[in-house]
Coordinates of C-alpha atoms in Angstrom, one line a residue:
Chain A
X25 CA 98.9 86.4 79.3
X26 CA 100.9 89.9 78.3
X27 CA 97.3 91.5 78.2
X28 CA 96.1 90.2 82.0
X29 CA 99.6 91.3 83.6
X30 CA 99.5 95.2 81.2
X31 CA 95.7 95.4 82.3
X32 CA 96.4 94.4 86.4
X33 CA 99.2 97.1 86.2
X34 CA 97.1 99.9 84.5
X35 CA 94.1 99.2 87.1
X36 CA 96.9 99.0 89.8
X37 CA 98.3 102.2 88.8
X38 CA 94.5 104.1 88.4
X39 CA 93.5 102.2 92.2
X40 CA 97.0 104.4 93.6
X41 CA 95.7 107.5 91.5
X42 CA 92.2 107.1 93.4
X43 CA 94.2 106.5 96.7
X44 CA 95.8 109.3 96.5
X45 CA 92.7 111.5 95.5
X46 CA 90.5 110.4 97.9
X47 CA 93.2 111.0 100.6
X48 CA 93.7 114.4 99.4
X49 CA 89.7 115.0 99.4
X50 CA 89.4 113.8 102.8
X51 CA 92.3 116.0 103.7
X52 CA 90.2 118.9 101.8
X53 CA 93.1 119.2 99.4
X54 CA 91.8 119.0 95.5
X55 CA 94.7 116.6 95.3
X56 CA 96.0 115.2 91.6
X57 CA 94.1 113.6 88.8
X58 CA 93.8 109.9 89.4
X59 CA 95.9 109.1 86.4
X60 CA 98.7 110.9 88.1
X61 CA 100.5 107.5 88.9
X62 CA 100.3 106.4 85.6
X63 CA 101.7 109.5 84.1
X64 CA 104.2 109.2 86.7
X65 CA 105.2 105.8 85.7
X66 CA 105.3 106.7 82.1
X67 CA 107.4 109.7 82.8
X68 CA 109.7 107.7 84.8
X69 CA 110.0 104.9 82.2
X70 CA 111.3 107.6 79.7
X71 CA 113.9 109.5 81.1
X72 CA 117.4 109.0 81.6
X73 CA 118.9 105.7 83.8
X74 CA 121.6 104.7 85.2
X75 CA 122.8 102.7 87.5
X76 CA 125.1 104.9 90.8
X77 CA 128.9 104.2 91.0
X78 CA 128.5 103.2 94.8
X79 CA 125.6 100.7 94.0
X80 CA 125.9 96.7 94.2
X81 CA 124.8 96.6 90.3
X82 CA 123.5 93.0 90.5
X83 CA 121.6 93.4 93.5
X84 CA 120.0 97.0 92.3
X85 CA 119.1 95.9 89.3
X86 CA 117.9 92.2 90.2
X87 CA 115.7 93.1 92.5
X88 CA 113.7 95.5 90.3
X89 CA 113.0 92.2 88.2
X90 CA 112.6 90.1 90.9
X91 CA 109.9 92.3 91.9
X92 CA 107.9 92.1 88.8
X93 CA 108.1 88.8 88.0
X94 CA 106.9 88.0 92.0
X95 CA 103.6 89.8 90.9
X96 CA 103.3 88.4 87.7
X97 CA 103.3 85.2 89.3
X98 CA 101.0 86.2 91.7
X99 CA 98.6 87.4 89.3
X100 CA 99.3 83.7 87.2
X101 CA 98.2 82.1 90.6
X102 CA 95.2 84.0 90.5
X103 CA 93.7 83.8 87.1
X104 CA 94.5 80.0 87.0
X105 CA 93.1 79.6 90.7
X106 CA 96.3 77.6 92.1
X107 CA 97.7 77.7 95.7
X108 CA 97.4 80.3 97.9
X109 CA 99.9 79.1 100.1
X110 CA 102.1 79.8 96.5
X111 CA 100.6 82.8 96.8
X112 CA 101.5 83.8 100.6
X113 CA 105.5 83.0 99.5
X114 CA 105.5 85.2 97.1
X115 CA 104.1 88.2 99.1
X116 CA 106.9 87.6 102.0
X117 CA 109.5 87.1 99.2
X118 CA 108.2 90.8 98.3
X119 CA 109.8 91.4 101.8
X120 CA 113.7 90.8 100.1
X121 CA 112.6 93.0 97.6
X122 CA 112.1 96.0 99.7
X123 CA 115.4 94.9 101.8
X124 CA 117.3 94.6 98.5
X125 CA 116.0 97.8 97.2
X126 CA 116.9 99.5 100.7
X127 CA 120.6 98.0 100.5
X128 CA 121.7 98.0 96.8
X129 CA 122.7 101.7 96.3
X130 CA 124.7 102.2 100.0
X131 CA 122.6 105.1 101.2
X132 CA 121.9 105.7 104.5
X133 CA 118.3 106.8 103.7
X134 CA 117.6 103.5 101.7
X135 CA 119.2 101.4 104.1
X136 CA 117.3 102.6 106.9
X137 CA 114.4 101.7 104.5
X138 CA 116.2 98.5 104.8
X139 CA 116.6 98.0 108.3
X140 CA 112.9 99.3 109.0
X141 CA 112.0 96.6 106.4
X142 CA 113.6 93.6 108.6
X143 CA 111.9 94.8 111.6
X144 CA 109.0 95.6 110.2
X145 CA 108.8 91.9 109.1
X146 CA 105.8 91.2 111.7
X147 CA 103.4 92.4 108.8
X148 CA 104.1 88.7 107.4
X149 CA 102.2 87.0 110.2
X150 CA 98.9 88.5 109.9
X151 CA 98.8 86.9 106.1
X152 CA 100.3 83.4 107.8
X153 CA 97.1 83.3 110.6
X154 CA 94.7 84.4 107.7
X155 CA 96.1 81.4 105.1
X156 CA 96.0 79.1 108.7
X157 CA 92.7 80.3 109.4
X158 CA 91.3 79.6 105.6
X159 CA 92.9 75.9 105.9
X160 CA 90.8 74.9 109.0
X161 CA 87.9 76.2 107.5
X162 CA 87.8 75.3 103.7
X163 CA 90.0 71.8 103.9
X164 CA 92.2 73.0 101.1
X165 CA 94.2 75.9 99.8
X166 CA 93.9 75.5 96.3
X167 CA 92.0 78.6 95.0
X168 CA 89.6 76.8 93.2
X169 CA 88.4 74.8 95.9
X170 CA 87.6 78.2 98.0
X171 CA 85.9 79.3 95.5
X172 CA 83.7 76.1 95.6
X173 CA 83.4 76.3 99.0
X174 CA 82.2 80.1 98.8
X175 CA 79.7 78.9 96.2
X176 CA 78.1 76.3 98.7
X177 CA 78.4 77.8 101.6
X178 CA 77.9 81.6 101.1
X179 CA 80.9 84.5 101.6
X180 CA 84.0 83.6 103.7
X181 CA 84.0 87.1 104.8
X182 CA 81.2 86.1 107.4
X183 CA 82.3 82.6 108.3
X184 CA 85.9 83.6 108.8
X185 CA 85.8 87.2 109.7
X186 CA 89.2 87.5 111.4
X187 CA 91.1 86.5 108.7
X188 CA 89.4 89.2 106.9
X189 CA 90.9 91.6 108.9
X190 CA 94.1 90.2 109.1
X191 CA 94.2 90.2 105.0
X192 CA 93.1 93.4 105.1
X193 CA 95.9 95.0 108.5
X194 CA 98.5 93.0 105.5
X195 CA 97.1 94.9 102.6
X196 CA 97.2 98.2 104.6
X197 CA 100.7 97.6 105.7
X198 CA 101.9 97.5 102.1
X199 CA 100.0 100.6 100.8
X200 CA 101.2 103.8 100.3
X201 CA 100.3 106.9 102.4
X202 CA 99.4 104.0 105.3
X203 CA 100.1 103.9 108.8
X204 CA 102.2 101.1 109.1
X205 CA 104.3 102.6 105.9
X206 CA 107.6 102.8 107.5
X207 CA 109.8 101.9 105.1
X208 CA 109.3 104.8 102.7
X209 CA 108.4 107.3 105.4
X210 CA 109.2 110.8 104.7
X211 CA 112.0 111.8 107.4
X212 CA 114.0 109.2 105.4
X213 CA 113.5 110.9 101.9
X214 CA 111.3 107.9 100.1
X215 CA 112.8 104.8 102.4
X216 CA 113.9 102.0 100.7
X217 CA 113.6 103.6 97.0
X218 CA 115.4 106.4 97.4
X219 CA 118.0 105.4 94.7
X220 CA 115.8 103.8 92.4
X221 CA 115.3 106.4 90.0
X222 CA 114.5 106.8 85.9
X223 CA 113.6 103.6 84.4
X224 CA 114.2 101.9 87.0
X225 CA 111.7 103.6 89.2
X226 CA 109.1 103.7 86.7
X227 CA 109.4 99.5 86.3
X228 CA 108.7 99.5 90.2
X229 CA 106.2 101.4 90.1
X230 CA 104.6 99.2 87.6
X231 CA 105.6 95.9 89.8
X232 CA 103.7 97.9 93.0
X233 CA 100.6 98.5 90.7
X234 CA 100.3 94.7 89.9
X235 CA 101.2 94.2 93.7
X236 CA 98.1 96.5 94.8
X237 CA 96.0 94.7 92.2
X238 CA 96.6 91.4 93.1
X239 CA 95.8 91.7 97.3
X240 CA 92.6 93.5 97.0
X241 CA 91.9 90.9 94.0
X242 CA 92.6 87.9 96.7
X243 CA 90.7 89.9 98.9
X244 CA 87.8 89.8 96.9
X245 CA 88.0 86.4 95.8
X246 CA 88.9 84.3 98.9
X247 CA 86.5 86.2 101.1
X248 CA 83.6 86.7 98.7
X249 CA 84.1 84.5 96.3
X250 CA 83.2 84.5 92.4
X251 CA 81.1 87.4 91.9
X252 CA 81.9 87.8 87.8
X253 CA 84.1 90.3 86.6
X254 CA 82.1 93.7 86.9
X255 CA 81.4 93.1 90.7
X256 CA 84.7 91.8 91.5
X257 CA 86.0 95.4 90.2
X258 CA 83.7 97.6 92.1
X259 CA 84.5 95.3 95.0
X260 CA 88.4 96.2 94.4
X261 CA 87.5 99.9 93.6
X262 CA 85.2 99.8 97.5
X263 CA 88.1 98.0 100.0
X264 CA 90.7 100.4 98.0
X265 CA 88.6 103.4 99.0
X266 CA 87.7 102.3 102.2
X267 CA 91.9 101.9 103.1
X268 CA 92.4 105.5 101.6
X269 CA 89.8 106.7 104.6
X270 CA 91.6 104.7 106.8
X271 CA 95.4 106.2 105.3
X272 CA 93.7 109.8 105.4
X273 CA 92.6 109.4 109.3
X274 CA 95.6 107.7 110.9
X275 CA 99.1 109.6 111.2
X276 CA 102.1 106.7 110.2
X277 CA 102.8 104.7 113.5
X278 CA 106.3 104.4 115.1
X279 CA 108.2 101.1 113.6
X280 CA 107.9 100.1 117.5
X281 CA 104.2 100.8 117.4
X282 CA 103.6 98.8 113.6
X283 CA 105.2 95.6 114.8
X284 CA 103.0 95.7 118.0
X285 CA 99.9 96.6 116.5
X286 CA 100.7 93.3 113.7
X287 CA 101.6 91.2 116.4
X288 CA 98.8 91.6 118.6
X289 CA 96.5 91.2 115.7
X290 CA 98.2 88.1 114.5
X291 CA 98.3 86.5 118.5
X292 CA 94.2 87.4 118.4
X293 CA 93.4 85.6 115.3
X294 CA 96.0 82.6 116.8
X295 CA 93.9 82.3 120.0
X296 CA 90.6 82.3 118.0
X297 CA 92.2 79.7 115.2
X298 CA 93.0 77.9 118.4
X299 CA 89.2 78.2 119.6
X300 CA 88.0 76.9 116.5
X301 CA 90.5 73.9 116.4
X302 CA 89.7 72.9 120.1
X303 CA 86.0 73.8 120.8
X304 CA 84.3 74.4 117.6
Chain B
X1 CA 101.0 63.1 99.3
X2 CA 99.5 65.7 96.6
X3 CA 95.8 64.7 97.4
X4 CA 95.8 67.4 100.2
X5 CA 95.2 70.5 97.7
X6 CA 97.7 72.6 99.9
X7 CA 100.9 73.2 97.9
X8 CA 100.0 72.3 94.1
X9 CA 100.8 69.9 91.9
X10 CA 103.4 67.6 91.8
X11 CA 106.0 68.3 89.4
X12 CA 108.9 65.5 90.5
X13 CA 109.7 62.7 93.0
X14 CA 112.6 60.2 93.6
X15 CA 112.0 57.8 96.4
X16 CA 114.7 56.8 98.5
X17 CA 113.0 53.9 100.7
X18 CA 110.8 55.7 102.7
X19 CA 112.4 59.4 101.9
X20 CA 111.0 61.0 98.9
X21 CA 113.0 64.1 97.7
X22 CA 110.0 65.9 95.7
X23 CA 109.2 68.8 94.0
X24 CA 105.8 70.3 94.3
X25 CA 105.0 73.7 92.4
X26 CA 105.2 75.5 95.7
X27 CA 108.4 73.7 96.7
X28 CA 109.9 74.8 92.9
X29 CA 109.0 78.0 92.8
X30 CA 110.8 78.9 96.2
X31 CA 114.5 76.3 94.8
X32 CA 114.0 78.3 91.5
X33 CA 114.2 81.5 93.8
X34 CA 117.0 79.9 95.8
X35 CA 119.3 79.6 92.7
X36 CA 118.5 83.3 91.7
X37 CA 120.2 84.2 95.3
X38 CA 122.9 82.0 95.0
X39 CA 124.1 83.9 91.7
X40 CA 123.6 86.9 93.2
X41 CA 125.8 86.6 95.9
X42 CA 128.4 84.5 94.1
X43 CA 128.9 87.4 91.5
X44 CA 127.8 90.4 92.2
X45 CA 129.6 92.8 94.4
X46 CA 129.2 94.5 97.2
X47 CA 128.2 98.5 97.6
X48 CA 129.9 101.2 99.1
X49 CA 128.3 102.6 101.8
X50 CA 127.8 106.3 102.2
X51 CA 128.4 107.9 105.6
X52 CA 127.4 111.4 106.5
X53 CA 130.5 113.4 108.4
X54 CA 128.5 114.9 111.6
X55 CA 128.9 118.5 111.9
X56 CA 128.5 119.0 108.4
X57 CA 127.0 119.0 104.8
X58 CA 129.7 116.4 103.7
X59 CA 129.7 112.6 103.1
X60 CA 132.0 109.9 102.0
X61 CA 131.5 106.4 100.4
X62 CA 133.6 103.3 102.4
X63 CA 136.0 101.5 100.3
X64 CA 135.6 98.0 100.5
X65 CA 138.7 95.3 99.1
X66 CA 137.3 92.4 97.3
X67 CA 139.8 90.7 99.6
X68 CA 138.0 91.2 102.3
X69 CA 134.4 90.0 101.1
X70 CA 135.9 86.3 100.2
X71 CA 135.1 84.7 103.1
X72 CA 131.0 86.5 103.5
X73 CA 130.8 85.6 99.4
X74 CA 131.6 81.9 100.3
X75 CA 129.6 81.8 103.5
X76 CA 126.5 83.5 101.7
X77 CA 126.8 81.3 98.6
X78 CA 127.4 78.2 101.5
X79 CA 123.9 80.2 103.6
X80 CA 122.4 79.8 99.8
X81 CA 122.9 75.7 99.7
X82 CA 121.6 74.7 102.9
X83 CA 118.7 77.2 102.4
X84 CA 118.2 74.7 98.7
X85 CA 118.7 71.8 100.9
X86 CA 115.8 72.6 103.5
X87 CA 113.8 73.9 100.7
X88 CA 114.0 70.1 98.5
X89 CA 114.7 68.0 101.5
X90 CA 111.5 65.3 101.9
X91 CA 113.0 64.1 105.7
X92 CA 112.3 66.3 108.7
X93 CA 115.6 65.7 110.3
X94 CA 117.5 66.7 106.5
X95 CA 115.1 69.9 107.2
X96 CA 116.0 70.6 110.6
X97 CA 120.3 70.2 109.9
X98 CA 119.7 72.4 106.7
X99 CA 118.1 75.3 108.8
X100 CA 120.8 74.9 111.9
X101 CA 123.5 75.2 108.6
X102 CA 121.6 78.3 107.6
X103 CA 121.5 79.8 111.3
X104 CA 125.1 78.9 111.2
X105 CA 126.3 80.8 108.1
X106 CA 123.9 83.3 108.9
X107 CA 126.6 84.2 112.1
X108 CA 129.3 83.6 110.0
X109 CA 128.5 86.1 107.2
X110 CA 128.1 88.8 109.5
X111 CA 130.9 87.6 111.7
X112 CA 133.3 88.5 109.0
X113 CA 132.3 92.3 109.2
X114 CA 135.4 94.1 111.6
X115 CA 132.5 96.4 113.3
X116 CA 131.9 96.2 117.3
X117 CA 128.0 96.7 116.7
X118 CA 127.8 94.1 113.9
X119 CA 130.0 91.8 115.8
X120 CA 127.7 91.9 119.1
X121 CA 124.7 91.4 117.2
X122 CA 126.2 88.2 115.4
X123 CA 127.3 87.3 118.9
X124 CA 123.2 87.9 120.6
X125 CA 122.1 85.9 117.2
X126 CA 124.3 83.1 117.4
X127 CA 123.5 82.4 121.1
X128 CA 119.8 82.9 119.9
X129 CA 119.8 80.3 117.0
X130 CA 122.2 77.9 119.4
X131 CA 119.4 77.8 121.3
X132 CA 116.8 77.2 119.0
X133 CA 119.1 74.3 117.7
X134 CA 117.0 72.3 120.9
X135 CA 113.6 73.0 119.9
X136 CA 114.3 71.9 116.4
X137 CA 116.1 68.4 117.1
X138 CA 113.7 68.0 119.8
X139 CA 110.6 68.2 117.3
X140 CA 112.4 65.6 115.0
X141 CA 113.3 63.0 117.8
X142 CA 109.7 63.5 118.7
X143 CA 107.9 62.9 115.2
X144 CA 110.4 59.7 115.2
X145 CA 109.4 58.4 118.1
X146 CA 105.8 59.1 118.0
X147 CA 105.6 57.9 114.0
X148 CA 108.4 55.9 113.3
X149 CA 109.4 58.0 110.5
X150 CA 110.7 61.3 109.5
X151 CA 109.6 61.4 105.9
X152 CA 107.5 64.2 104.8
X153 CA 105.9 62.0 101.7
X154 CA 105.1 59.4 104.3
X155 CA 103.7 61.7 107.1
X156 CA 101.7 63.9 105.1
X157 CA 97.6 64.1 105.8
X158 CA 98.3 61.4 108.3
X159 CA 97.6 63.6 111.4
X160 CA 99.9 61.2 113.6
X161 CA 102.6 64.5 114.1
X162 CA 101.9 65.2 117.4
X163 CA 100.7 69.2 117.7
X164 CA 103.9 70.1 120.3
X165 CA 106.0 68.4 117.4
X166 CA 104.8 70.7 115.0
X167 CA 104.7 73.9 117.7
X168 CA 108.8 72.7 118.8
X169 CA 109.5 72.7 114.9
X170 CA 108.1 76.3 114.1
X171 CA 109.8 77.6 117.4
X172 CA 113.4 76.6 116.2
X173 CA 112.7 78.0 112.7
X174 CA 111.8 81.0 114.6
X175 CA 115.3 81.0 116.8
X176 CA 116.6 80.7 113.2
X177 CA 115.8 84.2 112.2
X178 CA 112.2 84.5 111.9
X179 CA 110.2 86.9 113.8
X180 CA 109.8 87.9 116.1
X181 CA 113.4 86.4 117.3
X182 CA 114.4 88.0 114.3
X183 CA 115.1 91.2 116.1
X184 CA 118.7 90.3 116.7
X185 CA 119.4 90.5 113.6
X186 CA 118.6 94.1 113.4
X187 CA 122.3 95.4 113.6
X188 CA 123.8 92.8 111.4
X189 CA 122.2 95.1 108.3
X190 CA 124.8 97.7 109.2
X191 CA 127.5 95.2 107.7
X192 CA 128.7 96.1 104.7
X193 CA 128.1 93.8 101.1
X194 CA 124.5 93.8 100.4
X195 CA 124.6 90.4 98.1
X196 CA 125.6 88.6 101.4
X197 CA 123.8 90.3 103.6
X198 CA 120.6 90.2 102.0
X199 CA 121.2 86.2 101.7
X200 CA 120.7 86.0 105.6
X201 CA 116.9 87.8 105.4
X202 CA 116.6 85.5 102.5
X203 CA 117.7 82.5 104.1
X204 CA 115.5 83.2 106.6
X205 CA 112.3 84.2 104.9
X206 CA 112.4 80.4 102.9
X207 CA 113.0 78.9 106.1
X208 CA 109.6 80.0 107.0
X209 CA 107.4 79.3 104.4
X210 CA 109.3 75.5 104.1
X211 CA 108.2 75.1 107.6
X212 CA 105.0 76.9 106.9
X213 CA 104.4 74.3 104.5
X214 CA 105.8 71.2 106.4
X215 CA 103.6 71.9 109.6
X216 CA 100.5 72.1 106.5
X217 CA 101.2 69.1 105.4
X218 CA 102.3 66.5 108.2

């Protein structure tokens, strides 16, 4: 199991190395090398930590492993092909780990990482009328059974193209550099992680590698289904470039302008998972 | 109930009559999280929060008295409960009085914090999840009536819930603290203890993947 989870987080780490890059090219910068992050990570996991004297020390620290074992389990659902409802949970508990992150060290700058979290919590419902969407289709939730289904019926990605997209608006929302990425925007130093710093920032950075892993990996398997192992990678390695275009193109949205742009996309994909149920 | 390949396995069930307190892997992952929050917020303490002096480069940190965090510390670990209760409950109407309780402490967490914003926006919120209180009891009086149950075990892949049932249950959730009613919640993060605090988002986050899962499965 320890290699799967060390293996998700190294591939995590190299897809937000290539993000980066291929922002920067796009941007006609040469940008850094695309094992920057890891370094980053490694460099972080060795220096000095501590915890600050203003900081609730349960809450700052909890939350950093909260946040890896929420991927960890996510990547567990994966690999042994259970629930994706399980799977949905886990992604909108990632939602208390940015808010506890934000409000454990009593900055101002993390806590308005915080507060942009909460209202920023829209980027939930996309993933709630994709998982809805899936259900009326496929019969069943269980992994396993989509993948069936994908093998009899051809790519999900065709028969239930909105939830594609939704999957994909919930994906960009929680990537770096994106335009929905208001919780660590820049006029509020790094948002939520400000504090988080030393070891402590290096284990997050881990957790968000095995976090990027894991949604374009669902991505790839519940909407085109088992492809074996080689394909499935060059299928992460595609939809990870393809939302680096998308990051280099489109400036960061207001907070006011993210939760309307999620909402609007979730209330589509409602009315057309409301078509389906009635008329189709 | 576990033929329906929604929520995983089943890991635990104790029938009651007709109510069947279970555990499903889905339902066990999100108690197991539950308990982690509960600790949290019964031990931990709070932060000091750092204020900027305007008109200048300097800042201070806000003392808080641990005297003055007894009563959000027992409301949050009392917010933590009820949030274990709707998450384990196998009876719609146990579901919809464990997510009233939540809304409840939810006001009364922030309620404790002595600031005019804060205290407005627990005000907005209360009247907000009073509200809501309608949609929910309605949905259970009308699953009673239409089934002649409330129990989740009983109910599930029967398709006899009635869809404005299901539509009245997710609506008082979303009075509750989910979005988008959550935005009157928005100024209660300026109060101060971030274990208590951070147990109203939670509260509310389980609230909505319980229901997510209820409205699934009956």
């Amino acid at each position: 199991m320890i290699e799967y989870i060390i293996a998700a987080m190294f591939i995590g780490l190299l897809l937000h190395g290539i993000h980066r890059k291929v922002i920067a090219r796009i941007q006609g910068r040469p940008g850094p090398p695309i094992w920057q992050e890891l370094l980053h990570t490694l460099k972080f996991l060795a220096k000095e930590s501590w915890i600050p004297k203003t900081a609730s020390q349960g809450v700052y620290v909890a939350v950093v492993g909260i946040s890896i074992a929420i991927w960890t389990a996510a990547l567990m659902l994966l690999i042994t092909q259970e629930s994706l409802l399980l799977l949905f949970a886990l992604y909108v508990l990632h939602k208390i780990v940015e808010h506890g992150i934000g409000l454990a060290s009593g900055s101002p700058y993390s806590k308005f990482g915080a507060i942009r979290s909460v209202v920023s919590a829209a980027s939930e419902l996309p993933l709630l009328s994709s998982v809805a969407l899936i259900y009326l289709i496929t019969g069943s939730l269980m992994l396993r059974d989509i993948e069936t289904y994908q093998a009899i019926n051809g790519p999900l990605l065709f028969v239930a193209f909105p939830a594609a997209i939704a999957l994909y608006m919930v994906i960009l929302s929680k990537i770096h550099y994106g335009p929905f990425s208001i919780v660590e925007a820049k006029e509020i130093v790094s948002g939520y992680w400000t504090e988080h710093f030393g070891v402590w920032r290096g284990l997050m950075n881990a957790a968000f590698g095995l976090k990027t892993f894991v949604l374009l990996y669902t991505f790839v398997m519940v909407f085109i289904g088992p492809i074996g192992l080689p394909l499935t990678l060059l299928g992460i390695l595609i939809l990870m470039i393809s939302l680096s275009f998308v990051c280099a193109i489109t400036p960061m949205l207001s907070p006011y302008d993210t939760v309307t742009v999620q909402t609007i996309t979730t209330g589509l994909i409602a009315i057309y998972i409301i078509y389906l149920g009635v008329f189709a | 109930m576990f033929d329906q390949n929604i929520e995983g396995a089943e890991l635990f069930a104790l029938p009651f009559g007709d109510i069947v307190p279970f555990f499903s892997v889905y339902t066990a992952t999100l108690a197991a999280f539950v308990v982690v929050f509960i600790l949290i917020s019964a031990f931990d303490r709070p932060e000091r929060q750092l204020n900027i002096v305007f008109g200048g480069d300097a800042y201070y940190a806000k003392e808080i008295k641990e005297s003055d965090t007894r009563f959000s510390r027992f409301m949050a670990i009392a917010c933590g409960c009820a949030t274990l209760g709707a998450v384990v409950t196998g009876d719609v109407f146990n579901f919809t009085l464990f997510a009233v309780l939540v809304g409840i402490t939810n006001i009364a967490i922030v309620a404790s914090a002595g600031n005019r914003h804060v205290l407005n926006a627990a005000f907005q919120y209360g009247i907000v999840a009073m509200i809501a209180t309608v949609p929910l009891f309605g949905s259970a009086a009308i699953i009673l009536a239409t089934t002649g149950t409330l129990s989740i075990w009983t109910l599930a892949g029967m398709g006899a819930v009635p869809l404005l049932a299901k539509a009245l249950l997710i609506l008082g959730v979303m009075g509750e603290g989910i979005a988008p009613l959550y935005i009157g919640k928005a100024e209660i993060i300026r109060a101060q203890g971030a274990p208590f605090v951070l147990m109203i988002h939670f509260s509310s986050l389980l609230l909505f993947l319980r229901v997510t899962e209820i409205v699934l499965v009956i």
